[in-house]
Amino acid sequence: MKKLTIDAEPGEIAIDPARTAIVMIDMQRDFLEPGGFGETLGNDVSLLAKAVGPAKALLTWARKLGMLIVHTREGHRPDMSDAPWAKVERGAPSMRIGDPGAMGRILIRGEAGHDIIPELAPLPGEPVVDKPGKGAFYATDLQTILQNRGIQNLIVGGVTTEVCVHTTVREANDRGYRCIVAADCCGSYFPEFHEMGLKMIKAQGGIFGWVSDSTRILAAQDSPGGR
Ligand code: TIU
């Protein structure tokens, strides 16, 4: 398979698509639609909508290239045995994890709100990783899935930039993966956290990884090198 060079900050990065996976984080109704977990926390969920189109374009591009695509979902078992009390009782939300909401029980696996939004629905054969925490490596088999495919690079999108995307990128960076965050495929309820979160990833020579965007990733050039 051909190698690709992607324009990014802090500098361009050459990748082998066969060793690169898209990790699409928590594009769930619970975060993007009214009546879900995100809204119970007091957030304006409409702020995340602009990431959907670019994320869809990124998935279409990656599918054409035959890249591994992994989707994640944050949520808990119906009996909530995997939901830490410290998470359930945190803050003063309008409803708590497990309460009955407009899209079923808040942040519970199997409920309508826990589903990935229809626009970004996984295709058959694309692994979906259910995670109880913010990071996609914690208490999941994500690393096994990536290792079995020889993956070395992750192109990451999803929500929210400074919470689950950031935590996952930090986890992945410590495990030796090169992460490229697709900025316009990510979203936050706090635009300033989105901007600062991306800056934090690419600062200091790319302390956590690289930042690019869907336009530059889709325009990636053939490259002689790359891993
Ligand atoms: N609240 C918030 O910004 N995010 C989360 O709780 N989870 C994810 O980011 N997926």
mmCIF file of C-alpha atoms and ligand atoms in Angstrom:
data_model
loop_
_atom_site.group_PDB
_atom_site.id
_atom_site.type_symbol
_atom_site.label_atom_id
_atom_site.label_comp_id
_atom_site.label_asym_id
_atom_site.label_seq_id
_atom_site.Cartn_x
_atom_site.Cartn_y
_atom_site.Cartn_z
ATOM 1 C CA MET A 1 0.000 0.000 0.000
ATOM 2 C CA LYS A 2 1.217 3.498 -0.763
ATOM 3 C CA LYS A 3 2.637 5.746 1.944
ATOM 4 C CA LEU A 4 1.156 9.164 2.598
ATOM 5 C CA THR A 5 2.577 12.435 3.868
ATOM 6 C CA ILE A 6 0.100 14.539 5.832
ATOM 7 C CA ASP A 7 0.519 18.253 6.364
ATOM 8 C CA ALA A 8 0.239 18.862 10.107
ATOM 9 C CA GLU A 9 1.659 20.751 13.050
ATOM 10 C CA PRO A 10 4.282 20.771 14.381
ATOM 11 C CA GLY A 11 5.438 19.334 11.031
ATOM 12 C CA GLU A 12 4.402 16.984 8.259
ATOM 13 C CA ILE A 13 4.130 13.299 9.091
ATOM 14 C CA ALA A 14 4.520 10.319 6.745
ATOM 15 C CA ILE A 15 2.298 7.323 7.444
ATOM 16 C CA ASP A 16 1.680 3.869 6.055
ATOM 17 C CA PRO A 17 -2.135 3.586 5.803
ATOM 18 C CA ALA A 18 -1.878 -0.153 6.516
ATOM 19 C CA ARG A 19 -0.354 0.726 9.887
ATOM 20 C CA THR A 20 -2.752 3.570 10.608
ATOM 21 C CA ALA A 21 -6.197 3.438 12.219
ATOM 22 C CA ILE A 22 -8.927 6.014 12.501
ATOM 23 C CA VAL A 23 -10.154 6.222 16.088
ATOM 24 C CA MET A 24 -13.503 8.001 16.199
ATOM 25 C CA ILE A 25 -14.263 8.877 19.785
ATOM 26 C CA ASP A 26 -17.750 8.839 21.330
ATOM 27 C CA MET A 27 -19.786 10.316 18.458
ATOM 28 C CA GLN A 28 -22.869 9.265 20.412
ATOM 29 C CA ARG A 29 -26.354 10.692 20.657
ATOM 30 C CA ASP A 30 -25.665 11.118 24.403
ATOM 31 C CA PHE A 31 -23.107 13.823 23.576
ATOM 32 C CA LEU A 32 -24.390 15.322 20.300
ATOM 33 C CA GLU A 33 -28.168 15.325 20.679
ATOM 34 C CA PRO A 34 -30.503 17.096 23.131
ATOM 35 C CA GLY A 35 -31.722 14.994 26.057
ATOM 36 C CA GLY A 36 -28.503 13.035 26.570
ATOM 37 C CA PHE A 37 -25.589 13.006 28.987
ATOM 38 C CA GLY A 38 -23.924 16.114 27.536
ATOM 39 C CA GLU A 39 -27.036 18.208 27.985
ATOM 40 C CA THR A 40 -27.637 16.937 31.534
ATOM 41 C CA LEU A 41 -24.241 18.420 32.408
ATOM 42 C CA GLY A 42 -25.524 21.839 31.343
ATOM 43 C CA ASN A 43 -23.912 21.964 27.902
ATOM 44 C CA ASP A 44 -25.154 23.341 24.571
ATOM 45 C CA VAL A 45 -24.875 20.170 22.490
ATOM 46 C CA SER A 46 -25.359 22.053 19.203
ATOM 47 C CA LEU A 47 -21.730 23.191 19.498
ATOM 48 C CA LEU A 48 -20.578 19.702 18.494
ATOM 49 C CA ALA A 49 -22.564 19.532 15.224
ATOM 50 C CA LYS A 50 -19.909 21.111 13.041
ATOM 51 C CA ALA A 51 -17.555 18.178 13.567
ATOM 52 C CA VAL A 52 -19.978 15.689 11.992
ATOM 53 C CA GLY A 53 -19.483 16.584 8.300
ATOM 54 C CA PRO A 54 -15.662 16.555 8.457
ATOM 55 C CA ALA A 55 -15.718 13.331 10.501
ATOM 56 C CA LYS A 56 -17.919 11.682 7.887
ATOM 57 C CA ALA A 57 -15.544 12.805 5.127
ATOM 58 C CA LEU A 58 -12.610 11.378 7.096
ATOM 59 C CA LEU A 59 -14.361 8.016 7.495
ATOM 60 C CA THR A 60 -15.232 7.870 3.786
ATOM 61 C CA TRP A 61 -11.589 8.596 2.870
ATOM 62 C CA ALA A 62 -10.260 5.967 5.271
ATOM 63 C CA ARG A 63 -12.741 3.340 4.052
ATOM 64 C CA LYS A 64 -11.585 3.915 0.453
ATOM 65 C CA LEU A 65 -7.991 3.362 1.579
ATOM 66 C CA GLY A 66 -8.943 0.180 3.459
ATOM 67 C CA MET A 67 -7.765 1.581 6.782
ATOM 68 C CA LEU A 68 -8.839 0.137 10.107
ATOM 69 C CA ILE A 69 -11.621 2.229 11.634
ATOM 70 C CA VAL A 70 -12.375 1.886 15.336
ATOM 71 C CA HIS A 71 -15.363 3.611 16.930
ATOM 72 C CA THR A 72 -15.627 4.143 20.679
ATOM 73 C CA ARG A 73 -18.592 4.735 22.950
ATOM 74 C CA GLU A 74 -18.533 5.939 26.539
ATOM 75 C CA GLY A 75 -21.098 4.241 28.727
ATOM 76 C CA HIS A 76 -21.883 1.772 31.439
ATOM 77 C CA ARG A 77 -23.456 -1.614 32.002
ATOM 78 C CA PRO A 78 -27.208 -1.511 32.721
ATOM 79 C CA ASP A 79 -26.510 -2.645 36.298
ATOM 80 C CA MET A 80 -23.931 0.178 36.559
ATOM 81 C CA SER A 81 -21.452 -2.153 38.229
ATOM 82 C CA ASP A 82 -18.673 -0.542 36.121
ATOM 83 C CA ALA A 83 -19.712 3.032 36.931
ATOM 84 C CA PRO A 84 -17.564 4.483 39.710
ATOM 85 C CA TRP A 85 -19.610 6.178 42.392
ATOM 86 C CA ALA A 86 -17.228 9.107 42.143
ATOM 87 C CA LYS A 87 -18.379 9.577 38.514
ATOM 88 C CA VAL A 88 -22.095 9.008 39.152
ATOM 89 C CA GLU A 89 -22.353 11.431 42.060
ATOM 90 C CA ARG A 90 -20.125 14.136 40.505
ATOM 91 C CA GLY A 91 -21.502 17.654 40.158
ATOM 92 C CA ALA A 92 -25.123 18.753 39.981
ATOM 93 C CA PRO A 93 -26.417 17.501 36.609
ATOM 94 C CA SER A 94 -30.117 17.722 35.695
ATOM 95 C CA MET A 95 -30.101 13.905 35.515
ATOM 96 C CA ARG A 96 -27.480 11.405 36.623
ATOM 97 C CA ILE A 97 -25.936 8.457 34.795
ATOM 98 C CA GLY A 98 -28.559 5.701 34.747
ATOM 99 C CA ASP A 99 -31.564 8.014 35.122
ATOM 100 C CA PRO A 100 -34.341 7.678 32.506
ATOM 101 C CA GLY A 101 -33.932 10.412 29.880
ATOM 102 C CA ALA A 102 -35.467 11.305 26.525
ATOM 103 C CA MET A 103 -33.216 8.779 24.740
ATOM 104 C CA GLY A 104 -33.344 6.083 27.402
ATOM 105 C CA ARG A 105 -31.185 5.793 30.495
ATOM 106 C CA ILE A 106 -28.356 8.326 30.523
ATOM 107 C CA LEU A 107 -24.993 6.919 29.347
ATOM 108 C CA ILE A 108 -26.097 3.283 29.598
ATOM 109 C CA ARG A 109 -25.140 0.646 27.025
ATOM 110 C CA GLY A 110 -28.000 -0.576 24.886
ATOM 111 C CA GLU A 111 -30.021 2.628 25.232
ATOM 112 C CA ALA A 112 -30.814 4.842 22.230
ATOM 113 C CA GLY A 113 -28.700 7.690 23.608
ATOM 114 C CA HIS A 114 -25.654 5.450 23.814
ATOM 115 C CA ASP A 115 -25.734 4.776 20.060
ATOM 116 C CA ILE A 116 -23.393 6.450 17.632
ATOM 117 C CA ILE A 117 -25.258 9.126 15.638
ATOM 118 C CA PRO A 118 -26.707 7.758 12.367
ATOM 119 C CA GLU A 119 -24.495 9.978 10.155
ATOM 120 C CA LEU A 120 -21.358 8.319 11.550
ATOM 121 C CA ALA A 121 -22.717 4.818 12.096
ATOM 122 C CA PRO A 122 -20.068 2.085 12.004
ATOM 123 C CA LEU A 123 -20.095 -0.219 8.979
ATOM 124 C CA PRO A 124 -20.115 -3.995 9.472
ATOM 125 C CA GLY A 125 -16.602 -5.123 10.342
ATOM 126 C CA GLU A 126 -15.567 -1.864 12.007
ATOM 127 C CA PRO A 127 -14.828 -2.549 15.683
ATOM 128 C CA VAL A 128 -16.813 -0.630 18.277
ATOM 129 C CA VAL A 129 -15.052 -0.302 21.626
ATOM 130 C CA ASP A 130 -17.250 0.314 24.658
ATOM 131 C CA LYS A 131 -15.372 2.181 27.358
ATOM 132 C CA PRO A 132 -16.367 3.043 30.903
ATOM 133 C CA GLY A 133 -13.933 5.940 31.198
ATOM 134 C CA LYS A 134 -12.745 8.937 29.264
ATOM 135 C CA GLY A 135 -9.683 7.236 27.762
ATOM 136 C CA ALA A 136 -10.289 4.569 25.089
ATOM 137 C CA PHE A 137 -7.461 2.336 26.390
ATOM 138 C CA TYR A 138 -8.651 2.133 30.002
ATOM 139 C CA ALA A 139 -10.541 -1.127 30.709
ATOM 140 C CA THR A 140 -10.986 -1.954 26.996
ATOM 141 C CA ASP A 141 -9.398 -4.234 24.378
ATOM 142 C CA LEU A 142 -8.447 -1.335 22.086
ATOM 143 C CA GLN A 143 -4.717 -1.996 22.372
ATOM 144 C CA THR A 144 -5.218 -5.670 21.463
ATOM 145 C CA ILE A 145 -7.266 -4.685 18.405
ATOM 146 C CA LEU A 146 -4.560 -2.251 17.273
ATOM 147 C CA GLN A 147 -1.702 -4.688 17.948
ATOM 148 C CA ASN A 148 -3.404 -7.468 15.992
ATOM 149 C CA ARG A 149 -3.437 -5.210 12.925
ATOM 150 C CA GLY A 150 0.111 -3.906 13.420
ATOM 151 C CA ILE A 151 -1.140 -0.365 13.897
ATOM 152 C CA GLN A 152 1.435 2.303 14.757
ATOM 153 C CA ASN A 153 -0.404 5.535 13.937
ATOM 154 C CA LEU A 154 -3.821 6.822 14.983
ATOM 155 C CA ILE A 155 -5.851 9.511 13.264
ATOM 156 C CA VAL A 156 -8.196 10.694 15.977
ATOM 157 C CA GLY A 157 -11.499 12.573 15.831
ATOM 158 C CA GLY A 158 -14.573 12.767 18.028
ATOM 159 C CA VAL A 159 -15.903 14.430 21.129
ATOM 160 C CA THR A 160 -15.051 16.126 23.253
ATOM 161 C CA THR A 161 -11.661 17.526 22.335
ATOM 162 C CA GLU A 162 -10.356 18.231 25.813
ATOM 163 C CA VAL A 163 -12.014 15.295 27.567
ATOM 164 C CA CYS A 164 -12.226 11.918 25.800
ATOM 165 C CA VAL A 165 -10.145 12.827 22.735
ATOM 166 C CA HIS A 166 -7.385 14.315 24.866
ATOM 167 C CA THR A 167 -7.365 11.486 27.402
ATOM 168 C CA THR A 168 -7.204 8.900 24.603
ATOM 169 C CA VAL A 169 -4.391 10.708 22.785
ATOM 170 C CA ARG A 170 -2.386 10.921 26.004
ATOM 171 C CA GLU A 171 -2.942 7.216 26.657
ATOM 172 C CA ALA A 172 -1.986 6.335 23.070
ATOM 173 C CA ASN A 173 1.120 8.533 23.090
ATOM 174 C CA ASP A 174 2.418 6.804 26.223
ATOM 175 C CA ARG A 175 1.823 3.437 24.529
ATOM 176 C CA GLY A 176 4.010 4.421 21.577
ATOM 177 C CA TYR A 177 1.407 5.359 18.973
ATOM 178 C CA ARG A 178 1.860 8.416 16.784
ATOM 179 C CA CYS A 179 -1.418 10.354 17.026
ATOM 180 C CA ILE A 180 -2.682 12.808 14.440
ATOM 181 C CA VAL A 181 -5.683 14.724 15.730
ATOM 182 C CA ALA A 182 -8.048 15.868 12.994
ATOM 183 C CA ALA A 183 -9.017 19.243 14.447
ATOM 184 C CA ASP A 184 -12.241 19.865 12.521
ATOM 185 C CA CYS A 185 -13.420 16.299 13.223
ATOM 186 C CA CYS A 186 -13.353 17.082 16.962
ATOM 187 C CA GLY A 187 -15.652 19.261 18.994
ATOM 188 C CA SER A 188 -16.098 20.684 22.459
ATOM 189 C CA TYR A 189 -18.849 22.388 24.456
ATOM 190 C CA PHE A 190 -16.150 24.973 25.206
ATOM 191 C CA PRO A 191 -14.599 26.454 22.022
ATOM 192 C CA GLU A 192 -11.678 27.832 24.012
ATOM 193 C CA PHE A 193 -10.910 24.374 25.463
ATOM 194 C CA HIS A 194 -11.017 22.929 21.926
ATOM 195 C CA GLU A 195 -8.464 25.460 20.711
ATOM 196 C CA MET A 196 -6.244 25.147 23.763
ATOM 197 C CA GLY A 197 -6.518 21.355 23.784
ATOM 198 C CA LEU A 198 -5.236 21.190 20.223
ATOM 199 C CA LYS A 199 -2.416 23.618 21.046
ATOM 200 C CA MET A 200 -1.402 21.421 23.979
ATOM 201 C CA ILE A 201 -1.087 18.360 21.732
ATOM 202 C CA LYS A 202 1.186 19.968 19.134
ATOM 203 C CA ALA A 203 3.277 22.205 21.421
ATOM 204 C CA GLN A 204 6.862 21.386 22.397
ATOM 205 C CA GLY A 205 7.572 19.613 19.105
ATOM 206 C CA GLY A 206 4.385 17.553 19.347
ATOM 207 C CA ILE A 207 4.478 16.537 22.994
ATOM 208 C CA PHE A 208 1.356 14.371 22.587
ATOM 209 C CA GLY A 209 1.172 14.191 18.784
ATOM 210 C CA TRP A 210 0.291 16.065 15.624
ATOM 211 C CA VAL A 211 -2.680 18.261 14.700
ATOM 212 C CA SER A 212 -4.074 18.400 11.189
ATOM 213 C CA ASP A 213 -7.588 18.654 9.712
ATOM 214 C CA SER A 214 -9.817 16.726 7.323
ATOM 215 C CA THR A 215 -8.948 18.930 4.342
ATOM 216 C CA ARG A 216 -5.221 18.367 4.737
ATOM 217 C CA ILE A 217 -5.602 14.667 5.569
ATOM 218 C CA LEU A 218 -7.789 14.023 2.502
ATOM 219 C CA ALA A 219 -5.187 15.878 0.410
ATOM 220 C CA ALA A 220 -2.323 13.716 1.715
ATOM 221 C CA GLN A 221 0.379 13.213 -0.877
ATOM 222 C CA ASP A 222 2.013 9.952 -1.917
ATOM 223 C CA SER A 223 5.287 9.626 -0.097
ATOM 224 C CA PRO A 224 8.331 7.402 -0.537
ATOM 225 C CA GLY A 225 8.740 6.839 3.211
ATOM 226 C CA GLY A 226 6.415 6.534 6.152
ATOM 227 C CA ARG A 227 5.645 3.926 8.749
HETATM 228 N N1 TIU B 1 -18.298 16.111 29.271
HETATM 229 C C1 TIU B 1 -17.470 16.036 28.257
HETATM 230 O O1 TIU B 1 -17.012 17.042 27.712
HETATM 231 N N2 TIU B 1 -17.112 14.825 27.769
HETATM 232 C C2 TIU B 1 -17.397 13.597 28.301
HETATM 233 O O2 TIU B 1 -17.962 13.473 29.388
HETATM 234 N N3 TIU B 1 -17.043 12.503 27.574
HETATM 235 C C3 TIU B 1 -16.398 12.565 26.333
HETATM 236 O O3 TIU B 1 -15.682 13.508 26.041
HETATM 237 N N4 TIU B 1 -16.659 11.584 25.452
#
